Coordinates of N, CA and C in Angstrom, one line a residue:
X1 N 253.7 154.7 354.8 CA 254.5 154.5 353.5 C 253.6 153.7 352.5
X2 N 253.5 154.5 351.2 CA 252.9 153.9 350.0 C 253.7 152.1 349.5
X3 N 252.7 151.4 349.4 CA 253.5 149.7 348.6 C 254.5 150.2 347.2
X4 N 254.0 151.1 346.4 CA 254.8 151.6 345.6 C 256.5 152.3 345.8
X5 N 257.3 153.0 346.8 CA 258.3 152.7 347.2 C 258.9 151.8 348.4
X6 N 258.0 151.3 348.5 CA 258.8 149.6 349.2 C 259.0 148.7 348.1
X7 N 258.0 148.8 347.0 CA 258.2 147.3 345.9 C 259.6 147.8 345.1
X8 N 260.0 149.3 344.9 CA 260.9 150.1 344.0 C 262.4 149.5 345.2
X9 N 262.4 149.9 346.5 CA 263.0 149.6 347.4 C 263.9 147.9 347.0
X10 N 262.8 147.2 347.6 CA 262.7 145.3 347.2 C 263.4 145.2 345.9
X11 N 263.1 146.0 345.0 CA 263.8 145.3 343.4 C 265.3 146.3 343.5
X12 N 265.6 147.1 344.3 CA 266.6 148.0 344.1 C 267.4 147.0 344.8
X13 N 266.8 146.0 345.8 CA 268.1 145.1 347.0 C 268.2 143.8 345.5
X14 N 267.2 143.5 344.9 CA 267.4 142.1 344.4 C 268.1 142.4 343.3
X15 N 268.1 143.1 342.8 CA 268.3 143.6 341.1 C 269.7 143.4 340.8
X16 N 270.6 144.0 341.9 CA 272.2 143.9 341.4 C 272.7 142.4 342.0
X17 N 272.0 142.0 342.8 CA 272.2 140.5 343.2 C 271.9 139.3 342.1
X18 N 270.5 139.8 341.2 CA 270.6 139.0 339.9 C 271.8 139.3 339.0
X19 N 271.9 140.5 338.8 CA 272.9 140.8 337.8 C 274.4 140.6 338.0
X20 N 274.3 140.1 339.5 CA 276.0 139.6 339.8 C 276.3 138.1 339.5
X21 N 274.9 137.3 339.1 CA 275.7 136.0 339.0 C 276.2 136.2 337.7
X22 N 277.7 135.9 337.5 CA 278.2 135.6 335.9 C 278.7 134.2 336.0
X23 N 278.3 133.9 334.5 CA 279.6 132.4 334.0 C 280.1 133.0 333.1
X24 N 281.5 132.6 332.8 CA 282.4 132.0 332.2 C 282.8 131.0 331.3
X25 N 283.0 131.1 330.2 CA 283.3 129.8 329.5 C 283.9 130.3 328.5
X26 N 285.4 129.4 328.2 CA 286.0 129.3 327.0 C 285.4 129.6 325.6
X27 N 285.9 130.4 324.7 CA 285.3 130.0 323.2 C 285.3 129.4 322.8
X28 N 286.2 128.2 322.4 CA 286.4 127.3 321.4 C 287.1 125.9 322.4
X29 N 286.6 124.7 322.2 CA 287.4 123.7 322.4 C 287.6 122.7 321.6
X30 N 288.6 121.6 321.6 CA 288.3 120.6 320.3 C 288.3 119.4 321.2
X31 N 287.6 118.6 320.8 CA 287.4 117.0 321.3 C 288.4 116.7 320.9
X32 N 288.1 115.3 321.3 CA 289.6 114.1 320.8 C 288.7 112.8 320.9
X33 N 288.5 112.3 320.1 CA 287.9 110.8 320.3 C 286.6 110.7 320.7
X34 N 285.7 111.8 320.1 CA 284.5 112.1 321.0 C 284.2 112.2 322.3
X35 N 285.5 113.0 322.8 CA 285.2 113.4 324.2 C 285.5 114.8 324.5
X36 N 285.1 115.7 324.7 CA 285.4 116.8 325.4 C 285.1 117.6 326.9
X37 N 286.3 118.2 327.2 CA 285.8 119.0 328.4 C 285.8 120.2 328.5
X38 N 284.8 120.5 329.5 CA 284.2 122.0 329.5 C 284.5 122.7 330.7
X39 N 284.8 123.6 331.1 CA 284.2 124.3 332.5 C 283.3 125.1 332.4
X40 N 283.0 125.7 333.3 CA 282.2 126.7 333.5 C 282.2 127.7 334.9
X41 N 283.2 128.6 334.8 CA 283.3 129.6 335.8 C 282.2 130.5 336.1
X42 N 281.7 130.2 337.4 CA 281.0 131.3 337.8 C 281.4 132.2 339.2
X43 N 280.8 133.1 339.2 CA 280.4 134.5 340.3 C 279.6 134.5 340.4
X44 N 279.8 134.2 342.0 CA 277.9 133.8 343.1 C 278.4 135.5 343.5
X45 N 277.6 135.9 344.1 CA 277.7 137.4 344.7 C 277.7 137.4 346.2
X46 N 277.2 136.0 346.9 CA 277.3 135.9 348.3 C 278.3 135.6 349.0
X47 N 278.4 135.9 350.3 CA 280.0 135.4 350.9 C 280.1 134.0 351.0
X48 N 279.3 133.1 350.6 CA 279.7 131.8 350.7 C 279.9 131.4 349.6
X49 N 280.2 130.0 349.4 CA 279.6 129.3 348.1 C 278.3 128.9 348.4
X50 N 277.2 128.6 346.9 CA 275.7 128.3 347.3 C 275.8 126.4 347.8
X51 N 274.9 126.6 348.2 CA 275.3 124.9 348.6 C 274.2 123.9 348.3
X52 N 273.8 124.7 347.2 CA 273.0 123.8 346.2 C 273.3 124.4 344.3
X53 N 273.6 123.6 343.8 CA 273.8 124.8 342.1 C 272.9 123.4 341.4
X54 N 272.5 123.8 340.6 CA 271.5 123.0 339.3 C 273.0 123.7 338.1
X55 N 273.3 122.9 337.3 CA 273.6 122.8 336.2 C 273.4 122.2 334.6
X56 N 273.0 122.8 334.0 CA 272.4 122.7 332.5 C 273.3 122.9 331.8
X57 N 273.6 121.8 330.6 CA 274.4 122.4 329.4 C 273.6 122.5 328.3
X58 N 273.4 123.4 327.7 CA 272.3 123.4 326.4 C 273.0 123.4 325.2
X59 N 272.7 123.0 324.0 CA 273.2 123.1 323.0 C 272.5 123.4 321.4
X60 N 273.0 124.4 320.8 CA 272.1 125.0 319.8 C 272.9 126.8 319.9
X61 N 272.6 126.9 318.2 CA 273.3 128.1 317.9 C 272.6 129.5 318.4
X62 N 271.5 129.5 318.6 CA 270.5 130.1 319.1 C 269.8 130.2 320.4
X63 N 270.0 130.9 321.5 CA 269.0 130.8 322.7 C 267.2 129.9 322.7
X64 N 266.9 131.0 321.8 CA 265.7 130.6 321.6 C 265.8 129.1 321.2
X65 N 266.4 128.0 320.5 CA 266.3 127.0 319.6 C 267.3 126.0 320.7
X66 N 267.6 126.6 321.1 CA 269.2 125.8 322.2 C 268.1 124.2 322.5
X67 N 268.8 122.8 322.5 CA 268.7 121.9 323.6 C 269.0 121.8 324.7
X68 N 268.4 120.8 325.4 CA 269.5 120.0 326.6 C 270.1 119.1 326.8
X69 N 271.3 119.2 327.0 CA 272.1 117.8 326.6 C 272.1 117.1 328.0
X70 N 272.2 117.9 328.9 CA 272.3 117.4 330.3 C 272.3 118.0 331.5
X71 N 271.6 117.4 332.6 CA 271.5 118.4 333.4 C 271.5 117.3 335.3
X72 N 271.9 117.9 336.1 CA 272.3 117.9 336.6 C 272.0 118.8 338.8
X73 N 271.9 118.6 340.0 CA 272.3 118.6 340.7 C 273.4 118.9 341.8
X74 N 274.1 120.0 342.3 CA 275.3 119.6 343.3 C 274.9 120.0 344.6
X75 N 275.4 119.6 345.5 CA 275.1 119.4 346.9 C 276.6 119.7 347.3
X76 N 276.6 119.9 348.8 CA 277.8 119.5 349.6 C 278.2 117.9 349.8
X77 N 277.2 117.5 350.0 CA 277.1 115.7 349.5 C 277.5 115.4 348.9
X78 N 276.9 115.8 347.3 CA 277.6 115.1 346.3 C 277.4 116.1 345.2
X79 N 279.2 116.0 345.1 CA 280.1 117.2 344.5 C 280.3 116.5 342.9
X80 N 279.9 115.6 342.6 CA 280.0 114.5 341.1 C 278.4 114.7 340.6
X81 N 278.7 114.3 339.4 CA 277.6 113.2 338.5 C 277.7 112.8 337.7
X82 N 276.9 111.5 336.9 CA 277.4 110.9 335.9 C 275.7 110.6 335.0
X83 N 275.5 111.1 334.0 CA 274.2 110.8 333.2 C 274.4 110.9 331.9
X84 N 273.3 110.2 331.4 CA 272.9 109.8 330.1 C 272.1 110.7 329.8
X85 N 272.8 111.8 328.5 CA 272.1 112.6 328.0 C 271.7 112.8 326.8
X86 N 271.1 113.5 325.7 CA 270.0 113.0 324.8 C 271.1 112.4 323.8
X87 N 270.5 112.0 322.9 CA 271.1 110.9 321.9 C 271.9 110.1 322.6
X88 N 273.6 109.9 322.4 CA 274.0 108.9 322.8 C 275.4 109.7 323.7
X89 N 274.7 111.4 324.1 CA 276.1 112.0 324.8 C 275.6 111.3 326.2
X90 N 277.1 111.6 326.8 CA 276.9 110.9 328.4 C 278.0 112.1 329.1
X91 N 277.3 112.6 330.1 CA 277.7 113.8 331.1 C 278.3 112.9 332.0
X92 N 279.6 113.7 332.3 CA 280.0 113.7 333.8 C 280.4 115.0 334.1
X93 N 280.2 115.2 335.6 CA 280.7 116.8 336.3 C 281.2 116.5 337.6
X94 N 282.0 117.5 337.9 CA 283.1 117.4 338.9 C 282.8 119.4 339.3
X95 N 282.0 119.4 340.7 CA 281.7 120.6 341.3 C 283.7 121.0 342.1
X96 N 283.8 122.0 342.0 CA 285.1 122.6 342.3 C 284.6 124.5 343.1
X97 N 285.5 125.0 344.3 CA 285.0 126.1 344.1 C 284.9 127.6 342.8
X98 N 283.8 128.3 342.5 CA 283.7 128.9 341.7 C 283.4 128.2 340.4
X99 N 283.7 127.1 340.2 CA 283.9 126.3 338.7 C 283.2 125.5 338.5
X100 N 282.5 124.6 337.9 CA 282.2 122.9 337.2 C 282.7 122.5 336.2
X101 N 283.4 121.8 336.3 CA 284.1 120.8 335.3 C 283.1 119.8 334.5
X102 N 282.9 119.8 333.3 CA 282.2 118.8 332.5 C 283.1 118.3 331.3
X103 N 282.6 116.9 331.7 CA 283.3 116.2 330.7 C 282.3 115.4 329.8
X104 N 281.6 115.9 328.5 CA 280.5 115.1 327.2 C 281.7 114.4 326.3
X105 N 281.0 113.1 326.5 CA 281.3 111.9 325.7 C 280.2 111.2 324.8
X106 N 280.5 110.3 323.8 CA 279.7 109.8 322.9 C 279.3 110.8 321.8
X107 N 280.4 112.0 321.3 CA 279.8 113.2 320.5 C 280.5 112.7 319.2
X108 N 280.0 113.2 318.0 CA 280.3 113.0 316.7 C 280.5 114.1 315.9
X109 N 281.0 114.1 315.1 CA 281.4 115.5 314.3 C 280.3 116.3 313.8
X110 N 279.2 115.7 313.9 CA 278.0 116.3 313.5 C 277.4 117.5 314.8
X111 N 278.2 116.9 315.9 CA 277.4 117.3 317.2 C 278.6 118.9 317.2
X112 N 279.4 119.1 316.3 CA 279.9 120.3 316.7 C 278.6 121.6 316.3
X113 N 279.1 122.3 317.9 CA 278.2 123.3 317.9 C 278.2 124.3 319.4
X114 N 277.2 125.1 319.2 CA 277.7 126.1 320.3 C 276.7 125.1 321.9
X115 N 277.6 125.4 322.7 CA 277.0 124.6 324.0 C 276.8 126.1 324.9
X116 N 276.0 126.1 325.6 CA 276.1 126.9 326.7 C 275.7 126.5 328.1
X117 N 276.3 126.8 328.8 CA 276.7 126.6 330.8 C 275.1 127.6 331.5
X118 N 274.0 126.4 331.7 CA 273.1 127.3 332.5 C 273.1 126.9 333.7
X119 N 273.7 127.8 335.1 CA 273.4 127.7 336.7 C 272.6 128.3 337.3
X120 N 271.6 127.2 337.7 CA 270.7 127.9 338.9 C 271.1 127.5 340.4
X121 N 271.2 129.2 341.3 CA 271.4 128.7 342.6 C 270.1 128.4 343.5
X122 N 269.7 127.3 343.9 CA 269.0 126.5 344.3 C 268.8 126.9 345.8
X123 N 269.8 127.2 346.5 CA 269.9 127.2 347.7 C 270.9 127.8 348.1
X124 N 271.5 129.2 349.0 CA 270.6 129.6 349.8 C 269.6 130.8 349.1
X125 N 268.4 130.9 349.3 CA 267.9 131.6 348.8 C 268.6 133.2 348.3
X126 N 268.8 134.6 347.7 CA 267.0 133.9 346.8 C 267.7 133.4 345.4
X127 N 266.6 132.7 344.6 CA 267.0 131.9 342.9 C 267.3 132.5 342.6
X128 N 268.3 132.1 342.0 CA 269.6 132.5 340.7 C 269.5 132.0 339.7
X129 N 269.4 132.5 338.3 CA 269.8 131.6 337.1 C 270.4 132.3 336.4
X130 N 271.2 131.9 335.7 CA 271.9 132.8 334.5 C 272.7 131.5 333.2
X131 N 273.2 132.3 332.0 CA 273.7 131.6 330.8 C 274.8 132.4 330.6
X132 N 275.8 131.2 330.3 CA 277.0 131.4 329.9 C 276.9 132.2 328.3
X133 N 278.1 132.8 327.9 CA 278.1 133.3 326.7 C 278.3 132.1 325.3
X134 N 278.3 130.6 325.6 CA 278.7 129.9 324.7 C 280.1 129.5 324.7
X135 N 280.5 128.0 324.3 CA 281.6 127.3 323.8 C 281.4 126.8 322.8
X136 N 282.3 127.0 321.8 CA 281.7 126.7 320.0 C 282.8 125.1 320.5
X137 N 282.5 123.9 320.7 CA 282.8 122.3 320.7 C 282.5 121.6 319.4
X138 N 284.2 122.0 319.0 CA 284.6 121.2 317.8 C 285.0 119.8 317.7
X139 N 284.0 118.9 317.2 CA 284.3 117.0 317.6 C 284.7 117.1 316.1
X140 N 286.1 117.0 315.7 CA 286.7 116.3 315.0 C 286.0 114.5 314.3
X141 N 286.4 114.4 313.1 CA 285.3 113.1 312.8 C 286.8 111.8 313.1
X142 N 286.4 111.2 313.6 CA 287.5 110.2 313.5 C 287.1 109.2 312.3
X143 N 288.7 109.0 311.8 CA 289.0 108.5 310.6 C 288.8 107.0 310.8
X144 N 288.1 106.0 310.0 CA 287.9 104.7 309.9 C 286.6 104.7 310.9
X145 N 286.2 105.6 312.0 CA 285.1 105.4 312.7 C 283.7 104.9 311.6
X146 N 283.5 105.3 310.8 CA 282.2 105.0 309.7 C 282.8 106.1 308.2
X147 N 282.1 105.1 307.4 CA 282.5 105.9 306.0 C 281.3 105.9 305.7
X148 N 281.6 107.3 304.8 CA 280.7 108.0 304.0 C 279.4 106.8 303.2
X149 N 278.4 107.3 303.0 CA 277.1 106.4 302.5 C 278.0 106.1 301.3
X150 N 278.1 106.8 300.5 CA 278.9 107.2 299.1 C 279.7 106.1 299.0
X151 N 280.8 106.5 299.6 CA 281.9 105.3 299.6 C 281.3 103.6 300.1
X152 N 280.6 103.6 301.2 CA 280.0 102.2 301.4 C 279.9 101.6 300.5
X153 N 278.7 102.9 299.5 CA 277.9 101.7 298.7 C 278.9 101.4 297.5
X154 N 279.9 102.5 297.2 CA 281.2 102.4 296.0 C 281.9 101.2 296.3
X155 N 282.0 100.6 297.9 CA 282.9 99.3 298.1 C 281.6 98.4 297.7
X156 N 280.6 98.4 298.4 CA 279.8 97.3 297.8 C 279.8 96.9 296.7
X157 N 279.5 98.1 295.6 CA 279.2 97.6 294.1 C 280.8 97.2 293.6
X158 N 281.8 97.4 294.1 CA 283.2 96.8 293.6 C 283.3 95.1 294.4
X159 N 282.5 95.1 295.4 CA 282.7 94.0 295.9 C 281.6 92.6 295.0
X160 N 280.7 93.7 294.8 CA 279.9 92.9 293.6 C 280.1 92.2 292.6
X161 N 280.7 93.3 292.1 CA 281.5 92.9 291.0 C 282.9 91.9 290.9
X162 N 283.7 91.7 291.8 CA 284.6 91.1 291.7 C 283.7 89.7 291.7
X163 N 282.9 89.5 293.0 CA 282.3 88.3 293.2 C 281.6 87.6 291.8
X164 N 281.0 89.1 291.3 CA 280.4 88.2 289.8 C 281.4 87.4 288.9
X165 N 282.8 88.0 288.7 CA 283.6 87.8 287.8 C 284.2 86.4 288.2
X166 N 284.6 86.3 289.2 CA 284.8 85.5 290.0 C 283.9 83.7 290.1
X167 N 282.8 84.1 290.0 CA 281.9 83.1 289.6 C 281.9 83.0 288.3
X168 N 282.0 84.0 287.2 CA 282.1 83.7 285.6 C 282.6 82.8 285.8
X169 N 284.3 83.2 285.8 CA 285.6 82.3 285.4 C 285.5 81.1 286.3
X170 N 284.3 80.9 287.3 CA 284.8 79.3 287.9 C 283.4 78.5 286.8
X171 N 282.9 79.2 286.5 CA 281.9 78.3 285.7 C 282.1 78.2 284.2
X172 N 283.0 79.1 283.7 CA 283.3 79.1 282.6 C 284.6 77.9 282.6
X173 N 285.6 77.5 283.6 CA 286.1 76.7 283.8 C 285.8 75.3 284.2
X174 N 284.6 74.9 284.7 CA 283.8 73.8 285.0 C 283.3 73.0 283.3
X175 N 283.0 74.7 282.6 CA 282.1 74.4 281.2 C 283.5 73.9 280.3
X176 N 284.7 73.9 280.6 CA 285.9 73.4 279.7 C 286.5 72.3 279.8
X177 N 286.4 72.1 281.1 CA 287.0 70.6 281.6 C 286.4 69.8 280.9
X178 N 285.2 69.3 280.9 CA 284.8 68.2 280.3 C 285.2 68.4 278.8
X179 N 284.9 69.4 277.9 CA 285.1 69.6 276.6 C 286.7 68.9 276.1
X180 N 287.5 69.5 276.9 CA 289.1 69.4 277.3 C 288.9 67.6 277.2
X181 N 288.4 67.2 278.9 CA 288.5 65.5 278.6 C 288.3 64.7 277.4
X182 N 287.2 64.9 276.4 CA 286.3 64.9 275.6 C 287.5 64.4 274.6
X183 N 288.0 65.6 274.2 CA 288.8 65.8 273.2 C 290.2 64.3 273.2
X184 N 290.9 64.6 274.2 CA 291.5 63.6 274.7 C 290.9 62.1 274.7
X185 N 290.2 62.2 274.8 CA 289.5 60.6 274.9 C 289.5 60.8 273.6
X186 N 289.3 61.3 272.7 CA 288.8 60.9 270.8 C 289.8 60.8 270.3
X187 N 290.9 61.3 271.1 CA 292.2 60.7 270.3 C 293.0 59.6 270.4
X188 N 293.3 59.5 272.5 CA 293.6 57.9 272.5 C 292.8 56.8 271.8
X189 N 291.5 57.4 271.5 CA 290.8 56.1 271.0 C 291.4 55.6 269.3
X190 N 291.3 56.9 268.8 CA 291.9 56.7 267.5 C 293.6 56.3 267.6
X191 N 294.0 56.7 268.1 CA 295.7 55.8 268.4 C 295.5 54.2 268.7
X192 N 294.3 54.2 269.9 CA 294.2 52.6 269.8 C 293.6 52.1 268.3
X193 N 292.7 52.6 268.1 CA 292.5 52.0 266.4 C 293.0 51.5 265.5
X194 N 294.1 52.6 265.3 CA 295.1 52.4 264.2 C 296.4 52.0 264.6
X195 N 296.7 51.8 265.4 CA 298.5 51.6 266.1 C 298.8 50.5 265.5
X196 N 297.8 48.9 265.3 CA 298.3 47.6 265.1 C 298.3 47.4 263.4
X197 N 298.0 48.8 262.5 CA 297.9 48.5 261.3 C 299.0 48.5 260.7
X198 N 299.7 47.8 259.8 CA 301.3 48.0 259.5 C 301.4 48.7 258.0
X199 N 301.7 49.8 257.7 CA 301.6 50.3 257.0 C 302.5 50.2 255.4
X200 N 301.6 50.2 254.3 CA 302.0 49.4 252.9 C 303.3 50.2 252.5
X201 N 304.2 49.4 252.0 CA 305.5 49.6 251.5 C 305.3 49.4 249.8
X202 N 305.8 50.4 249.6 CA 305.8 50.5 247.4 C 306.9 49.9 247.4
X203 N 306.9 49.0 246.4 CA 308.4 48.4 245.6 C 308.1 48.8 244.1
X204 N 309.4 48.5 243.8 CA 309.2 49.1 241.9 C 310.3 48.5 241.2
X205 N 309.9 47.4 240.6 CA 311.5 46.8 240.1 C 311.9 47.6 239.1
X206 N 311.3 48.4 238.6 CA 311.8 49.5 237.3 C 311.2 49.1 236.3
X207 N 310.3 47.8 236.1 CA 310.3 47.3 234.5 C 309.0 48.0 234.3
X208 N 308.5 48.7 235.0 CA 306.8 49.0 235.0 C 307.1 50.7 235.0
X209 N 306.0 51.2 235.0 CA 306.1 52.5 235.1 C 305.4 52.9 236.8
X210 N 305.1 51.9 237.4 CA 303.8 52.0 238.4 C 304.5 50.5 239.7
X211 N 304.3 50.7 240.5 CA 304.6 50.3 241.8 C 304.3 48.8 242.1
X212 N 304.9 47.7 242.7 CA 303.9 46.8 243.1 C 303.9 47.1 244.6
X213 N 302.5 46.9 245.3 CA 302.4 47.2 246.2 C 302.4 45.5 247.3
X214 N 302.5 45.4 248.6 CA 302.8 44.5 249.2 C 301.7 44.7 250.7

């Protein structure tokens, strides 16, 4: 027998075995408080479950462009994980049969975008990988979380401003008191001046045209 129909043979056994792993994933989900959860359904093609899966979540509107947000291990051992993934999301996963549960936290409304579910079966032979079709993960912005650059700097320069005015009127007030005292003192003084003076009385016996004064 020619290597040429054994190699045609070999890819005719592996061929529908690659093309039977599928995932599954929801289209659309919405966070709540910067948390969302994901699954990811898949179809192994073997009579067991694999008893090793690698799990990747990628994220990016594009295959070619996609990140990684996080990625991950399962075993029969240990059926969890918990990691710190790029920026400030943080993975946890919960292995289930047929399924993985992910739950990304630390996401911001900016981080909405398409995620996709990549599983490699690791073990039992032979390697599997495959990509989910996408979850479009909508992170709502929470309100009071941070405000706009815009608005910051709009409360600052109002906050400025009151502060200025605020110091006007305490120094424009400092600048009147004394003036205020000032004034007051030049008058008791003149009341003391003149209080003890007894003030001239006109008399006029009539015989004159003009007053005697006293």
């Amino acid at each position: 027998m020619s290597l040429s129909p054994l190699i045609f043979l070999c890819l005719g056994l592996y061929l529908p075995v690659w093309n039977a792993l599928k995932i599954t994933q929801p289209y659309r989900v919405v966070g709540f408080r910067g948390e969302v959860e994901l699954f990811c359904s898949y179809h192994h093609p073997g009579r067991h479950e694999p008893e090793e899966l690698r799990v990747t979540l990628y994220q990016g509107t594009y295959r070619e462009a996609k990140q990684e947000v996080c990625a991950s291990s399962f075993t029969h051992n240990q059926t969890s994980f918990q990691v710190e993934g790029e920026r400030e999301a943080r993975c946890r996963g919960q292995l289930a049969p047929g399924r993985v549960n992910l739950t990304i936290s630390g996401l911001r409304g900016n981080d909405t975008d398409l995620y996709y579910c990549g599983i490699e079966v690791m073990y039992p032979p032979p390697y599997l990988r495959t990509f989910g079709n996408g979850t479009l993960l909508y992170i709502p912005e929470e309100p009071g979380c941070s405000l706009p650059e815009a608005q910051r700097r709009s409360d600052m320069g109002e906050t400025s401003v009151r502060l200025a005015l605020a110091g006007l009127v305490a120094a424009s007030t400092l600048m009147v008191i004394p003036v205020i005292a000032f004034l007051l003192y030049q008058v008791l003084q003149r009341k003391r001046r003149f209080g003890g003076i007894t003030p001239m009385i006109s008399q006029n016996d009539g015989r004159f045209g003009y007053g005697n004064f006293q």
